[in-house]
XYZ file of C-alpha atoms in Angstrom:
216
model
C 42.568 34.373 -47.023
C 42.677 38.241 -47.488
C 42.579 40.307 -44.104
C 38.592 41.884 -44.518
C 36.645 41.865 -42.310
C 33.689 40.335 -43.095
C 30.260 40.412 -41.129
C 27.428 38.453 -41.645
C 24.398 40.543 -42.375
C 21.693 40.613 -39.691
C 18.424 38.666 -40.299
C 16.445 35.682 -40.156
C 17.879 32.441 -40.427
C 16.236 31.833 -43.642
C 18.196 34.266 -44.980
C 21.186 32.894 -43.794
C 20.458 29.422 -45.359
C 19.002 31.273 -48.574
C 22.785 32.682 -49.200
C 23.945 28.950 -48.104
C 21.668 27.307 -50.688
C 22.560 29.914 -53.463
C 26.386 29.244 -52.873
C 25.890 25.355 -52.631
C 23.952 25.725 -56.314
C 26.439 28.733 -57.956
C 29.544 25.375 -56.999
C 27.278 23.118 -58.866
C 26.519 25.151 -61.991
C 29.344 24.839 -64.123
C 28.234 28.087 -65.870
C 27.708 30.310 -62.631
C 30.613 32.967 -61.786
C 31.261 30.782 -58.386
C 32.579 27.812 -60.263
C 34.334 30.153 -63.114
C 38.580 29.566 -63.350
C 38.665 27.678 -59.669
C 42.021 26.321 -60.010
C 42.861 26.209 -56.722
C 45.670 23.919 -54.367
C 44.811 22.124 -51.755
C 43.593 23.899 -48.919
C 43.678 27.601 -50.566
C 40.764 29.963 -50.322
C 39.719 32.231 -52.134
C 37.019 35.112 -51.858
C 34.499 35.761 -55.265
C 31.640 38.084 -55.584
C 28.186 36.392 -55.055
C 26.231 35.814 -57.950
C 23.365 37.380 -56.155
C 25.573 40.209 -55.312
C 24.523 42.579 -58.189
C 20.974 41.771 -57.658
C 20.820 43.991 -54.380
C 18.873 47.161 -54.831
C 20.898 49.094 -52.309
C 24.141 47.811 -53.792
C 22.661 49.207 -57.469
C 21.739 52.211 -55.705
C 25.304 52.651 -53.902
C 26.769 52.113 -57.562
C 24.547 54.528 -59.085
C 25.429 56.910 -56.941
C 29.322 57.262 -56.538
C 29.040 56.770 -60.904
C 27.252 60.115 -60.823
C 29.607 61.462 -58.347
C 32.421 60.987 -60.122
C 31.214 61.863 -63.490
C 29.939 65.227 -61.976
C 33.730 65.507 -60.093
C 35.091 64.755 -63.777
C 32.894 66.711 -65.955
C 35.331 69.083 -67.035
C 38.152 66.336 -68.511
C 35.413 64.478 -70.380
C 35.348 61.047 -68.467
C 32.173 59.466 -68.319
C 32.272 56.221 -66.113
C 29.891 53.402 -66.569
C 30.862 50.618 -64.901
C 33.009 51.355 -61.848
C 35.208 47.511 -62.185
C 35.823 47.912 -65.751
C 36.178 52.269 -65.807
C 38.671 52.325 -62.459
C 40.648 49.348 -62.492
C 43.777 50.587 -64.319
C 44.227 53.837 -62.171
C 43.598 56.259 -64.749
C 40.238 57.574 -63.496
C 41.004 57.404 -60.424
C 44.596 59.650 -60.747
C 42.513 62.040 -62.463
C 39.520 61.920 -58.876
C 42.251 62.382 -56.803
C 43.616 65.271 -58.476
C 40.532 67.117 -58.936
C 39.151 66.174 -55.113
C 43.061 67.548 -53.611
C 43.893 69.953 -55.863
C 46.954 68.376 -56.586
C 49.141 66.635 -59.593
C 50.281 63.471 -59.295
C 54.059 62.609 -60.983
C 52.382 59.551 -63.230
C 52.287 58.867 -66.416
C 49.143 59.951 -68.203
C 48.472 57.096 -70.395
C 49.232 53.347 -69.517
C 48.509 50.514 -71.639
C 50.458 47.480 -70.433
C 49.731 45.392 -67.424
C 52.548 46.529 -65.305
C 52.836 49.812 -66.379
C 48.864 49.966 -64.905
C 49.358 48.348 -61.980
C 52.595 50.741 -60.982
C 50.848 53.662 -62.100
C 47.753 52.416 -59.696
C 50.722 51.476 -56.725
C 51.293 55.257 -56.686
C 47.415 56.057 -56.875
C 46.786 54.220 -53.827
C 49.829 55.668 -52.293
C 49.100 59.056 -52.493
C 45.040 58.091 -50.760
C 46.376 55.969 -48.051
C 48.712 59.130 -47.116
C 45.547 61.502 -47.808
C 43.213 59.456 -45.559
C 45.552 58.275 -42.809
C 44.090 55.586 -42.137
C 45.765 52.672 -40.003
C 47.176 49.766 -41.906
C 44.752 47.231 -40.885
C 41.638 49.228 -41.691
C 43.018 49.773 -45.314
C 40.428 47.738 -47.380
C 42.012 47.856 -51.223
C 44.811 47.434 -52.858
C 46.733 47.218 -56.032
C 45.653 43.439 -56.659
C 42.050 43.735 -56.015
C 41.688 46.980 -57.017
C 43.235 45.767 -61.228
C 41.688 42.850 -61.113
C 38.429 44.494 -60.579
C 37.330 43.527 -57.405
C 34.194 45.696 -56.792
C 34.307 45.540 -53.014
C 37.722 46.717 -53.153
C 36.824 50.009 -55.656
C 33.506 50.508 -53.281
C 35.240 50.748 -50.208
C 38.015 53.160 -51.614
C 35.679 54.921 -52.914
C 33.105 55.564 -50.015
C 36.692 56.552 -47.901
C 37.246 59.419 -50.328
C 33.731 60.565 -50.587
C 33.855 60.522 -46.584
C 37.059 62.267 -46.481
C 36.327 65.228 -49.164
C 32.466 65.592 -47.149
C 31.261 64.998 -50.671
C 28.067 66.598 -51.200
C 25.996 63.392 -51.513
C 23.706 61.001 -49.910
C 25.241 57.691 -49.804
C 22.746 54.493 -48.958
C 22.839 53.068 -45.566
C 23.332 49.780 -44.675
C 24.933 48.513 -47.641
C 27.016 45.107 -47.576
C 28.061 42.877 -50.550
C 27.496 39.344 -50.600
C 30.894 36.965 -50.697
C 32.128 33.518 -51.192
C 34.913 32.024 -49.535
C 35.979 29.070 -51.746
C 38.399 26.740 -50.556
C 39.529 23.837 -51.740
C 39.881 20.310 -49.394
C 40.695 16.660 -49.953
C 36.929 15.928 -49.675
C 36.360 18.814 -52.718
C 35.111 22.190 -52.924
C 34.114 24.106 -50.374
C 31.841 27.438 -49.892
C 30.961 30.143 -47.108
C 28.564 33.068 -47.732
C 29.828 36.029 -46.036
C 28.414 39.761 -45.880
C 31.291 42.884 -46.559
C 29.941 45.943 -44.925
C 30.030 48.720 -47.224
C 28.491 51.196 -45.797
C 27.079 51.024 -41.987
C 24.482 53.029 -40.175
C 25.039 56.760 -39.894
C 26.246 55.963 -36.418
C 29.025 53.153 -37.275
C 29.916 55.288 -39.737
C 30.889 57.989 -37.370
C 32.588 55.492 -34.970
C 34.582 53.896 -38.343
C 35.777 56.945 -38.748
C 36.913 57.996 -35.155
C 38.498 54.733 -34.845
C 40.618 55.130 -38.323
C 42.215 58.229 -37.075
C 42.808 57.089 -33.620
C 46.670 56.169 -33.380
């Protein structure tokens, strides 16, 4: 199982057993995005996006947002992002953020087209923000695998670290989390666990995220 830290949104328990039920029926819907490719061995988990996930208003809202904010960032090379899994995943829009945000080229190549070529081009993407944002290893929440295979918590949370880190001039939603599965397969069959991914906390865990990623 990846190393996130997941947190289980605060509520009432029927919302707790709503995300249950929805994961129990997204298993047994062969045509639902929880069942989709599950090849899994035995005992292997593996963490999907909800199919309620893109339902959420806030999540929408979050989306909406850092799309505007990086078209507005990006104006002047004539990017226009739409979709944030399918626009970022290959690292060109994001080498182009980064150099706009820091003032600052980055030695890749400008156009990638082959699997590998992306992914090593996005290696030295992420490089150059993990050594921008200092962050400690364990709070580092992307990376090169969920970032190209267009994991949207992974893009959200890399993305909310930048906009913290440049003081962006926008108003990001509070109290935004993404809804999970864990799958994992067992001898008595498949297996699921709803889990919440904090996005983006209250104004005041947000301050003491951030204090607590520069500590050493």
């Amino acid at each position: 199982m990846s190393g996130f830290l997941f947190q289980k949104r605060k509520g009432n328990t029927s919302e707790v057993n709503d995300l249950q039920s929805d994961g129990r029926n997204a298993l047994n819907n062969p045509l639902s995005s929880a069942s989709f490719d599950m090849q899994l061995d035995e005992n292997e988990e593996k963490v999907i996006l909800h199919p309620i996930a893109k339902s959420d208003p806030k999540l929408q809202q979050l989306q909406h947002v850092l799309i505007d904010w990086i078209n507005d960032v990006l104006v002047d090379e004539r990017i226009i992002v739409k979709c944030l899994e399918d626009d970022l995943y290959d690292g060109q829009v994001l080498q182009k953020l980064l150099e706009k945000l820091g003032n600052h080229k980055l030695n890749v190549a400008e156009v990638t087209q082959s699997t590998v070529s992306q992914r090593q081009k996005l290696q030295t993407v992420l490089n150059s923000v993990d050594q921008l944002l200092k962050y400690r290893q364990e709070k580092i929440k992307w990376n090169v695998d969920l970032i190209h295979s267009k994991c949207l918590w992974g893009i959200l949370h890399l993305l909310v670290a930048l906009v913290n880190h440049f003081d962006a001039p926008i108003q990001l939603p509070q109290d935004v989390s993404v809804a999970l599965l864990v799958l994992k397969k067992t001898p008595a069959g498949m297996t699921s666990e709803p889990k919440q991914e904090i996005i983006v906390g209250s104004n005041l865990y947000v301050f003491f995220f951030f204090l607590s990623d520069k500590a050493f």
